[in-house]
Amino acid sequence: MIAAGLPQRFKVGFDPNSQIFSLAGTIRPRSIDEIAESIHALREAIDAVRGVLYIDVKRLIQMNNTAFQAFIRVALDACRERSDLRLVIVTSSVVSWTTRMFRHLSTIEPQISVEVYDSMFYPGQDYFEDTSFIPILRAQTKLTWRHERTILPRHGMRPGIAVADICCGIGDFAVLAQKEFQPARIVALDHSKPSLAYARTVAAEFGVTGIEYTYGDASEMLLEDNQFDFVACRHSLQIFNQPELLLKELYRIVKPGGRVYITNEKNSHCLGEPRAQSIQWTYNELARLLSHFEMDVELGPKSRRYLADAGFDDILVESFMVTNLDGDPQDFADIIAGWEKMFAAMAARHGEAPEFIDRFRQGFRDHIFAALHPKGYAGWPIWAASGRKPL
Amino acid sequence: MGASVNKTTETAFEPLLQFDMEMEDFLSDWHHCDHVSSYLARMISHNRTDPVRHSNFFSSALNELLEVSFRGGTTDGKIGLSIYRQGATERVQLSFPCPPGQARFYREAVSKTRESDAQARYLDAISNDLAPSRESVLLDLAVNYDARLRLDEDAAPAITLIVDLPLEGEGMVS
Ligand SMILES: C[S@@+](CC[C@H](N)C(=O)[O-])C[C@H]1O[C@@H](n2cnc3c(N)ncnc32)[C@H](O)[C@@H]1O
């Protein structure tokens, strides 16, 4: 029974072009009759395909045995009737019990295989899930927080609300937000197990309790619809090859009237004096390099369009510049040193010539030089934007 | 199993919460299973390592148990649910009144979950049956959740299912 106006808790879909049948959401029927339509849809999908049908259950949040058995009955019968048919069930590493339930099917029926979907969602992801990325995130948040703590209330952050930080990294933002704004609930999700482990250790060491760190895939979250007043996604839309997909999920979990807050960069606008030209060259090249990894680190100023296209209204966009004058210039220099290492490795993987990599690294070093120079100035511009989910 | 053995394990479990409801009310709406399992799962999971996934996992197991009591229970008396914790394990203790003679059915179903052919029975059930039996639901808990099940018949005609769920271990939720 679904109350009028509420979003449906269970969705089935079939894309004949990719031959993917998907089951998503929560389904706990009392009898098979309640899900007759969905069962029928699976049967039709099977009839429509030649060769392989993918059954995507990555976003299946809950399914009781009644539904499970009804769906697999169709799958098993179809395999018995058609020797040409192959079924590939795609589960998620996030929801371990669905993987355990569905994997039996490959034991029962050789025409069925089960794949656990994990990592490599987009090119270059492994760089961001590596432990060497941790100190960079730490230094970045330290400097951006000085700005964001005053910016956040304008974007809807306030005490007593339910907050989610999606792609939370090592969780520093969640800790700072919790201290400063005392939300009623705060969930912090990331797909890097090392980062989450680090986040939990830090929280425990500092006696911070109440942050719900969770392992998940931001593009297929286990979180239910309309749960949060404020959903942050910082520096992360820009590293996904399909930012729209992520925004769709952020939109889904925020309450009507709540806001999604995103921060992104425009890397080619990083600047410094002295040695402006070398710095500029490197950051232009950086944006180009990352585009080969399908990351758009020029996304910042496009935030307004992305939010509008995702269906948000009352969109606010502002920008701020993190600089060497924000605090200890060494903090700024540390960030850039981290970037140099990480991005030089990516350039090497992309097959850039050694001379290119030398020049590329030099720009970062010049940025550090500018940051630490007694009369120097170094900047890293960031766009903070938010939109409201219509009521 | 001796009573004293039960006592020692019982005391090591810390009570988390208790819930009861008139069976008549419980049976008036199928969605109670879903609502109660989701709500209680949220409540007990907040201090687990990964509260979101723990809650999802726990809710999934608890819902199956509630559905068993919904399908097999009678209207006279109460459904009682207690949740305990010991380390990585949550214990669910679920009591509900059922028709006379049913205790034997549950006794057998529970003991099958502990036999070495539990997995084979489960596979047989899911490959051939159109709808799950209560027996296969209990097998599902043993096979897919590593649950250990016991039955307590002290309060006949009500029965009590005691189910230990080691959800945090083995990388299930970590
Ligand atoms: C550039 S970092 C930003 C981290 C954090 N928001 C911050 O500002 O410090 C991007 C983060 O996205 C995470 N990530 C990458 N793919 C993800 C996915 N599919 N689901 C959830 N998180 C993901 C990475 O592990 C990484 O922590």
XYZ file of C-alpha atoms and ligand atoms in Angstrom:
592
model
C 0.000 0.000 0.000
C 1.466 3.314 -1.004
C 0.020 6.517 0.341
C -0.819 9.034 -2.341
C 1.887 11.567 -3.024
C 4.652 9.515 -1.453
C 7.399 8.339 -3.753
C 7.109 4.687 -4.622
C 9.342 2.550 -2.460
C 9.946 -0.069 -5.107
C 10.810 0.354 -8.753
C 11.348 -2.054 -11.583
C 12.779 -0.982 -14.897
C 13.883 -2.509 -18.145
C 16.221 -1.031 -20.685
C 16.037 -3.141 -23.839
C 19.108 -1.503 -25.375
C 21.476 -2.491 -22.604
C 19.387 -5.566 -21.735
C 19.282 -4.524 -18.095
C 16.332 -5.280 -15.859
C 16.572 -3.487 -12.540
C 14.944 -3.918 -9.171
C 15.358 -1.067 -6.700
C 13.987 0.032 -3.357
C 12.072 -1.868 -0.701
C 9.710 -4.710 -1.429
C 8.106 -6.796 1.282
C 4.827 -8.138 -0.059
C 2.517 -10.411 1.894
C 1.696 -12.445 -1.168
C 2.929 -12.776 -4.716
C -0.245 -11.154 -6.037
C 0.916 -7.779 -4.771
C 3.939 -7.890 -7.048
C 2.300 -9.593 -10.016
C 3.039 -6.652 -12.286
C 6.737 -6.610 -11.464
C 6.990 -10.353 -11.928
C 5.289 -9.992 -15.258
C 7.731 -7.237 -16.219
C 10.651 -9.583 -15.561
C 9.045 -12.275 -17.681
C 8.570 -9.805 -20.524
C 12.134 -8.581 -20.228
C 13.391 -12.149 -20.499
C 11.227 -12.710 -23.571
C 12.568 -9.540 -25.130
C 16.264 -10.352 -24.913
C 18.551 -12.542 -26.930
C 21.597 -13.879 -25.140
C 22.207 -12.123 -21.856
C 19.852 -10.348 -19.505
C 21.439 -8.372 -16.710
C 19.372 -8.234 -13.556
C 20.564 -5.259 -11.587
C 19.798 -5.449 -7.854
C 22.470 -2.985 -6.730
C 19.845 -0.639 -5.362
C 17.629 -3.211 -3.821
C 17.283 -1.946 -0.249
C 14.958 -4.588 1.157
C 13.363 -7.683 -0.328
C 11.610 -10.341 1.691
C 11.696 -14.043 0.951
C 8.270 -13.929 -0.646
C 9.452 -11.486 -3.288
C 12.863 -13.107 -3.631
C 11.402 -16.504 -4.314
C 8.841 -15.160 -6.749
C 11.462 -13.384 -8.842
C 13.951 -16.215 -8.877
C 11.182 -18.637 -9.811
C 10.741 -16.701 -13.063
C 14.483 -16.631 -13.651
C 14.970 -20.340 -12.999
C 11.993 -21.398 -15.092
C 13.178 -19.254 -17.971
C 16.623 -20.879 -17.897
C 15.039 -24.309 -17.933
C 12.963 -23.379 -20.948
C 15.646 -21.611 -22.926
C 19.140 -23.002 -23.169
C 20.325 -19.896 -25.081
C 19.533 -17.599 -22.162
C 22.131 -16.330 -19.743
C 21.278 -14.260 -16.702
C 23.809 -12.082 -14.956
C 22.694 -10.822 -11.576
C 24.549 -7.724 -10.493
C 24.636 -7.152 -6.746
C 26.464 -4.497 -4.774
C 29.328 -4.923 -2.344
C 27.479 -2.476 -0.107
C 24.485 -4.705 0.577
C 26.119 -7.932 1.632
C 22.959 -9.902 2.335
C 21.602 -9.503 -1.196
C 24.892 -10.827 -2.493
C 24.608 -13.803 -0.169
C 21.022 -14.501 -1.173
C 21.478 -14.203 -4.901
C 24.775 -15.989 -5.240
C 23.040 -19.337 -4.561
C 21.434 -19.032 -7.951
C 24.685 -19.731 -9.741
C 24.970 -22.951 -7.740
C 21.462 -24.007 -8.673
C 21.554 -22.941 -12.307
C 24.696 -22.820 -14.477
C 23.046 -20.339 -16.880
C 22.960 -17.771 -14.070
C 26.001 -15.923 -12.817
C 26.314 -13.380 -10.054
C 28.621 -10.388 -10.204
C 29.414 -8.149 -7.279
C 29.715 -4.603 -8.453
C 32.451 -2.670 -6.771
C 35.054 0.038 -7.338
C 36.152 1.227 -10.768
C 32.973 3.222 -11.131
C 34.938 5.718 -13.112
C 38.470 6.004 -14.459
C 40.976 7.148 -11.875
C 38.860 6.322 -8.867
C 41.634 4.293 -7.276
C 43.703 7.469 -6.845
C 41.018 8.939 -4.650
C 40.535 5.840 -2.561
C 44.211 5.410 -1.806
C 45.569 6.108 1.686
C 48.131 8.538 0.280
C 45.203 10.838 -0.452
C 44.346 11.153 3.256
C 46.823 13.929 4.202
C 45.728 15.963 1.175
C 42.085 15.816 2.221
C 43.044 16.701 5.762
C 44.969 19.814 4.685
C 42.275 20.879 2.212
C 39.433 20.772 4.692
C 41.462 22.631 7.276
C 41.719 25.585 4.889
C 38.306 25.447 3.241
C 36.544 25.240 6.613
C 37.593 28.797 7.510
C 35.434 29.933 4.622
C 32.712 27.351 4.702
C 31.753 27.790 8.331
C 30.443 31.242 7.523
C 29.053 30.253 4.141
C 27.116 27.200 5.278
C 24.243 28.911 7.152
C 23.348 30.786 3.961
C 22.923 27.410 2.286
C 20.612 26.029 4.933
C 22.933 24.541 7.547
C 21.553 25.082 11.050
C 21.345 23.287 14.401
C 18.966 20.410 14.953
C 18.618 19.215 11.364
C 19.406 15.921 9.628
C 22.602 16.197 7.601
C 24.374 13.884 5.166
C 27.868 14.328 3.800
C 28.155 12.219 0.681
C 31.692 11.358 -0.481
C 32.853 12.446 2.957
C 36.461 11.307 2.517
C 38.149 11.167 5.914
C 35.179 12.804 7.566
C 36.768 16.026 8.807
C 33.953 18.105 7.412
C 31.395 16.000 9.284
C 33.312 16.434 12.546
C 33.633 20.193 12.073
C 30.006 20.568 11.017
C 28.846 18.551 13.981
C 30.824 20.690 16.414
C 29.811 23.980 14.901
C 26.169 23.307 14.021
C 25.017 20.448 16.233
C 22.798 18.659 13.773
C 20.297 16.137 15.143
C 21.699 13.453 12.887
C 24.713 13.273 10.643
C 25.469 10.500 8.168
C 28.820 10.509 6.356
C 29.176 8.196 3.370
C 32.184 7.262 1.288
C 33.371 4.409 -0.855
C 36.922 4.350 0.461
C 37.313 1.849 3.275
C 40.729 3.252 4.301
C 39.267 6.774 4.519
C 36.316 5.565 6.580
C 38.556 3.556 8.896
C 40.656 6.664 9.375
C 37.551 8.767 9.992
C 36.285 6.378 12.660
C 39.654 6.327 14.411
C 39.888 10.105 14.435
C 36.348 10.421 15.772
C 37.046 7.882 18.512
C 40.297 9.589 19.489
C 38.633 12.939 19.808
C 35.636 11.527 21.619
C 33.329 12.553 18.786
C 30.237 10.369 18.806
C 27.091 10.321 16.775
C 28.498 10.577 13.273
C 27.161 7.644 11.291
C 30.030 6.720 8.989
C 28.858 4.412 6.287
C 30.401 2.581 3.392
C 28.459 3.121 0.222
C 28.392 4.014 -3.422
C 27.208 7.579 -3.871
C 25.542 6.745 -7.150
C 23.518 3.884 -5.644
C 22.883 4.703 -2.023
C 21.190 2.545 0.549
C 19.717 5.647 2.180
C 15.997 6.032 1.719
C 14.250 8.922 -0.032
C 13.508 12.310 1.566
C 15.530 11.863 4.741
C 17.819 14.857 5.094
C 17.437 18.601 5.484
C 20.930 19.287 4.233
C 23.029 17.105 1.944
C 26.625 18.090 1.270
C 28.787 16.716 -1.515
C 32.117 18.450 -1.497
C 34.809 18.330 -4.183
C 33.330 15.167 -5.555
C 30.879 15.848 -8.379
C 33.906 16.994 -10.324
C 35.639 13.633 -10.098
C 32.722 11.559 -11.360
C 32.331 10.971 -15.051
C 28.571 11.277 -14.628
C 27.876 14.046 -12.114
C 24.179 14.024 -13.123
C 23.821 10.519 -11.734
C 25.223 11.558 -8.405
C 23.043 14.650 -8.245
C 20.011 12.515 -8.888
C 20.846 10.502 -5.795
C 21.484 13.608 -3.712
C 18.143 14.940 -4.862
C 16.458 11.688 -3.920
C 17.674 11.591 -0.311
C 17.102 15.260 0.541
C 13.680 16.222 1.922
C 11.410 18.458 -0.135
C 12.323 21.961 1.023
C 15.798 20.760 2.057
C 18.998 21.768 0.299
C 21.847 20.050 -1.496
C 25.167 21.839 -1.077
C 28.043 21.156 -3.473
C 31.546 22.526 -3.726
C 33.702 22.231 -6.811
C 36.783 23.757 -8.338
C 37.908 25.340 -11.516
C 41.441 24.127 -11.462
C 42.707 26.238 -14.343
C 41.957 29.289 -12.176
C 44.447 28.389 -9.469
C 46.899 31.244 -9.373
C 50.018 32.666 -7.811
C 52.525 35.467 -7.838
C 55.423 35.408 -8.497
C 55.897 32.825 -11.277
C 52.332 33.257 -12.463
C 52.921 31.847 -15.941
C 54.421 28.561 -14.920
C 51.663 28.102 -12.352
C 48.981 28.896 -14.878
C 50.439 26.497 -17.422
C 50.436 23.612 -14.976
C 46.863 24.101 -13.843
C 45.651 24.375 -17.416
C 47.419 21.127 -18.129
C 45.977 19.599 -14.978
C 42.438 20.278 -16.136
C 43.287 18.743 -19.485
C 44.962 15.711 -17.906
C 42.041 14.983 -15.615
C 39.619 15.227 -18.505
C 41.346 12.104 -19.850
C 40.224 10.434 -16.648
C 36.750 11.773 -17.374
C 36.892 14.205 -14.467
C 35.757 17.763 -14.958
C 37.776 19.782 -12.474
C 36.493 22.901 -14.235
C 33.007 22.154 -12.936
C 32.743 24.909 -10.293
C 31.068 27.609 -12.404
C 28.810 24.982 -13.998
C 27.245 24.229 -10.621
C 24.257 26.431 -11.324
C 23.431 24.570 -14.510
C 23.905 21.153 -12.934
C 21.658 22.025 -10.011
C 18.986 23.490 -12.282
C 19.066 20.471 -14.597
C 18.706 18.173 -11.601
C 15.441 19.889 -10.672
C 16.497 22.131 -7.798
C 15.117 25.616 -7.319
C 16.218 28.653 -5.275
C 19.794 28.038 -6.443
C 22.583 29.939 -4.717
C 26.119 30.098 -6.073
C 29.111 31.785 -4.544
C 32.842 31.429 -4.776
C 35.691 31.873 -2.397
C 39.439 31.751 -2.687
C 41.572 29.709 -0.337
C 44.908 31.524 -0.133
C 48.282 31.362 1.538
C 47.179 34.280 3.710
C 44.300 32.351 5.284
C 46.523 31.047 8.031
C 49.880 29.356 8.073
C 51.188 29.514 4.465
C 52.752 26.112 5.057
C 49.282 24.569 5.163
C 48.639 25.878 1.688
C 52.019 24.619 0.534
C 51.259 21.162 1.958
C 48.143 20.858 -0.161
C 50.020 21.746 -3.308
C 52.823 19.321 -2.460
C 50.234 16.573 -2.151
C 48.703 17.517 -5.492
C 52.099 17.512 -7.191
C 52.742 13.935 -6.169
C 49.323 12.599 -6.936
C 48.828 14.350 -10.256
C 52.359 13.594 -11.457
C 51.540 9.917 -10.901
C 48.363 10.311 -12.924
C 50.281 12.070 -15.709
C 52.747 9.188 -15.786
C 49.921 6.682 -15.971
C 48.420 8.620 -18.821
C 51.716 8.188 -20.660
C 52.976 11.768 -20.641
C 56.644 12.287 -21.598
C 59.191 12.809 -18.810
C 59.869 16.386 -20.029
C 56.196 17.151 -19.741
C 56.039 15.714 -16.252
C 59.053 17.818 -15.185
C 57.448 21.012 -16.407
C 54.111 19.944 -14.947
C 55.671 19.402 -11.535
C 57.506 22.718 -11.754
C 54.223 24.633 -11.825
C 53.175 23.089 -8.518
C 56.580 23.890 -7.058
C 56.220 27.466 -8.243
C 52.807 27.612 -6.621
C 54.427 26.492 -3.368
C 57.166 29.072 -3.916
C 54.533 31.791 -4.293
C 52.711 30.584 -1.191
C 55.816 30.676 0.982
C 57.316 33.840 -0.540
C 57.231 36.713 1.958
C 55.531 38.944 -0.596
C 53.869 36.147 -2.548
C 50.229 35.316 -3.034
C 48.788 31.939 -3.924
C 45.163 31.065 -4.457
C 42.822 28.112 -4.986
C 39.312 29.174 -5.996
C 36.248 27.154 -5.032
C 32.588 27.402 -5.990
C 30.025 26.642 -3.310
C 26.488 26.195 -4.551
C 23.221 24.859 -3.278
C 19.710 24.263 -4.471
C 16.429 23.484 -2.823
C 14.368 20.427 -3.610
C 10.930 21.834 -4.459
C 8.195 21.227 -1.903
C 21.359 -28.160 26.538
C 21.471 -27.664 30.332
C 19.676 -24.742 31.959
C 22.832 -23.484 33.594
C 24.552 -23.169 30.233
C 21.693 -21.025 29.012
C 21.971 -18.803 32.057
C 25.620 -17.975 31.557
C 25.215 -17.095 27.912
C 22.106 -15.095 28.682
C 23.785 -12.924 31.313
C 26.556 -12.006 28.907
C 23.990 -10.449 26.597
C 23.172 -6.838 27.292
C 19.517 -5.924 26.785
C 18.999 -3.208 24.164
C 15.259 -2.909 23.934
C 11.952 -4.562 24.452
C 8.773 -4.201 22.511
C 5.367 -5.794 22.771
C 2.000 -5.422 21.127
C -1.385 -7.125 21.306
C -1.348 -9.843 18.673
C -4.725 -8.692 17.479
C -3.342 -5.259 16.682
C -0.190 -6.660 15.174
C -2.146 -8.953 12.859
C -4.426 -6.145 11.739
C -1.872 -4.806 9.250
C 0.815 -6.656 7.315
C 2.942 -3.487 7.172
C 3.593 -3.736 10.892
C 6.340 -6.231 10.063
C 8.104 -3.742 7.814
C 7.556 -0.727 10.067
C 8.581 -2.414 13.302
C 11.673 -4.009 11.798
C 12.835 -0.792 10.121
C 12.195 1.313 13.190
C 13.827 -0.997 15.712
C 16.772 -1.628 13.400
C 17.457 2.097 13.212
C 17.262 2.381 16.984
C 19.718 -0.355 17.832
C 22.197 0.342 15.040
C 23.214 3.911 15.766
C 26.272 2.906 17.782
C 27.426 0.158 15.453
C 30.470 0.747 13.246
C 28.390 1.289 10.117
C 24.923 2.218 11.360
C 23.295 2.519 7.951
C 24.359 -0.874 6.687
C 23.892 -2.540 10.043
C 20.381 -1.228 10.243
C 19.599 -2.413 6.723
C 20.960 -5.852 7.443
C 19.308 -6.230 10.814
C 15.977 -4.986 9.533
C 16.101 -7.542 6.789
C 16.565 -10.450 9.220
C 14.112 -9.122 11.796
C 11.438 -8.585 9.187
C 11.604 -12.250 8.186
C 11.086 -13.279 11.798
C 8.165 -10.918 12.210
C 6.635 -12.249 9.018
C 6.917 -15.764 10.442
C 4.983 -14.690 13.519
C 2.466 -12.826 11.371
C 1.788 -15.864 9.225
C 1.852 -18.366 12.070
C 0.492 -16.470 15.068
C -2.962 -16.366 16.655
C -4.843 -13.355 17.991
C -4.939 -14.298 21.680
C -2.126 -12.724 23.633
C 0.831 -10.572 22.835
C 3.781 -10.566 20.530
C 6.919 -9.803 22.515
C 10.252 -8.847 21.095
C 13.511 -8.342 22.979
C 16.844 -7.462 21.476
C 20.164 -8.080 23.200
C 23.747 -7.530 22.242
C 26.989 -9.283 22.970
C 29.999 -8.051 21.034
C 29.360 -8.482 17.340
C 26.161 -10.437 17.863
C 22.587 -9.259 18.271
C 20.122 -11.627 19.831
C 16.475 -11.412 18.875
C 13.988 -13.075 21.171
C 10.560 -13.215 19.634
C 7.520 -14.683 21.425
C 4.084 -15.064 19.966
C 1.016 -17.235 20.571
C 0.432 -19.933 18.027
C -2.145 -22.673 17.540
C -1.723 -25.786 19.692
C 0.404 -28.396 18.027
C 2.438 -25.825 16.123
C 5.269 -25.894 18.619
C 6.333 -29.221 17.229
C 6.509 -27.770 13.724
C 8.772 -24.936 14.903
C 10.876 -27.341 16.950
C 11.605 -29.362 13.829
C 12.116 -26.352 11.603
C 14.561 -24.826 14.063
C 16.492 -28.016 14.500
C 16.843 -28.354 10.725
C 18.594 -25.011 10.616
C 21.330 -26.492 12.778
C 21.909 -29.620 10.747
C 24.742 -30.066 8.305
C 22.380 -30.268 5.334
C 20.780 -26.874 6.068
C 22.275 -25.304 2.972
C 21.184 -28.185 0.725
C 17.642 -27.982 2.110
C 17.598 -24.247 1.569
C 18.793 -24.571 -2.024
C 16.212 -27.233 -2.646
C 13.480 -25.000 -1.285
C 14.410 -21.957 -3.319
C 14.892 -23.937 -6.507
C 11.525 -25.661 -6.372
C 9.000 -23.804 -4.243
C 6.761 -21.093 -5.541
C 6.553 -19.294 -2.216
C 8.717 -19.577 0.869
C 7.573 -21.809 3.690
C 8.204 -20.763 7.274
C 10.798 -23.495 7.349
C 12.716 -22.083 4.414
C 12.607 -18.617 5.944
C 14.356 -19.959 9.036
C 16.860 -21.766 6.816
C 17.471 -18.477 4.993
C 18.450 -16.862 8.283
C 20.869 -19.666 9.068
C 22.382 -19.822 5.583
C 22.490 -16.164 4.555
C 22.890 -14.444 7.912
C 24.883 -17.103 9.786
C 22.111 -17.010 12.384
C 21.957 -19.555 15.207
C 18.403 -20.405 16.138
C 16.828 -21.937 19.227
C 13.300 -22.490 20.382
C 11.944 -21.925 23.866
C 8.584 -23.504 24.657
C 8.360 -22.580 28.332
C 5.367 -20.314 27.862
C 3.153 -22.645 25.772
C 1.016 -22.168 23.754
C 3.232 -19.204 22.958
C 6.616 -20.037 21.494
C 9.820 -18.066 21.638
C 12.344 -18.009 18.831
C 15.823 -17.037 19.947
C 17.998 -15.975 17.066
C 21.623 -14.894 17.304
C 22.802 -12.753 14.420
C 26.559 -12.154 14.135
C 26.135 -9.181 11.853
C 29.293 -7.221 12.477
C 31.701 -10.085 11.949
C 33.067 -11.665 8.789
C 33.050 -8.416 6.869
C 29.266 -8.568 6.495
C 28.977 -5.058 7.792
C 32.400 -3.583 8.251
C 38.074 14.596 -3.833
S 37.544 13.579 -2.513
C 36.596 14.660 -1.520
C 36.462 14.187 -0.111
C 35.771 15.135 0.891
N 34.435 15.516 0.485
C 36.622 16.351 1.131
O 36.298 17.406 0.615
O 37.610 16.222 1.835
C 36.419 12.520 -3.280
C 35.885 11.418 -2.405
O 34.891 10.695 -3.101
C 34.986 9.341 -2.712
N 34.314 8.506 -3.701
C 34.744 8.155 -4.901
N 33.848 7.397 -5.526
C 32.819 7.240 -4.695
C 31.575 6.561 -4.783
N 31.217 5.889 -5.863
N 30.760 6.622 -3.718
C 31.102 7.292 -2.616
N 32.260 7.965 -2.487
C 33.103 7.937 -3.521
C 36.456 9.097 -2.609
O 36.734 7.956 -1.816
C 36.915 10.396 -1.968
O 36.912 10.295 -0.574
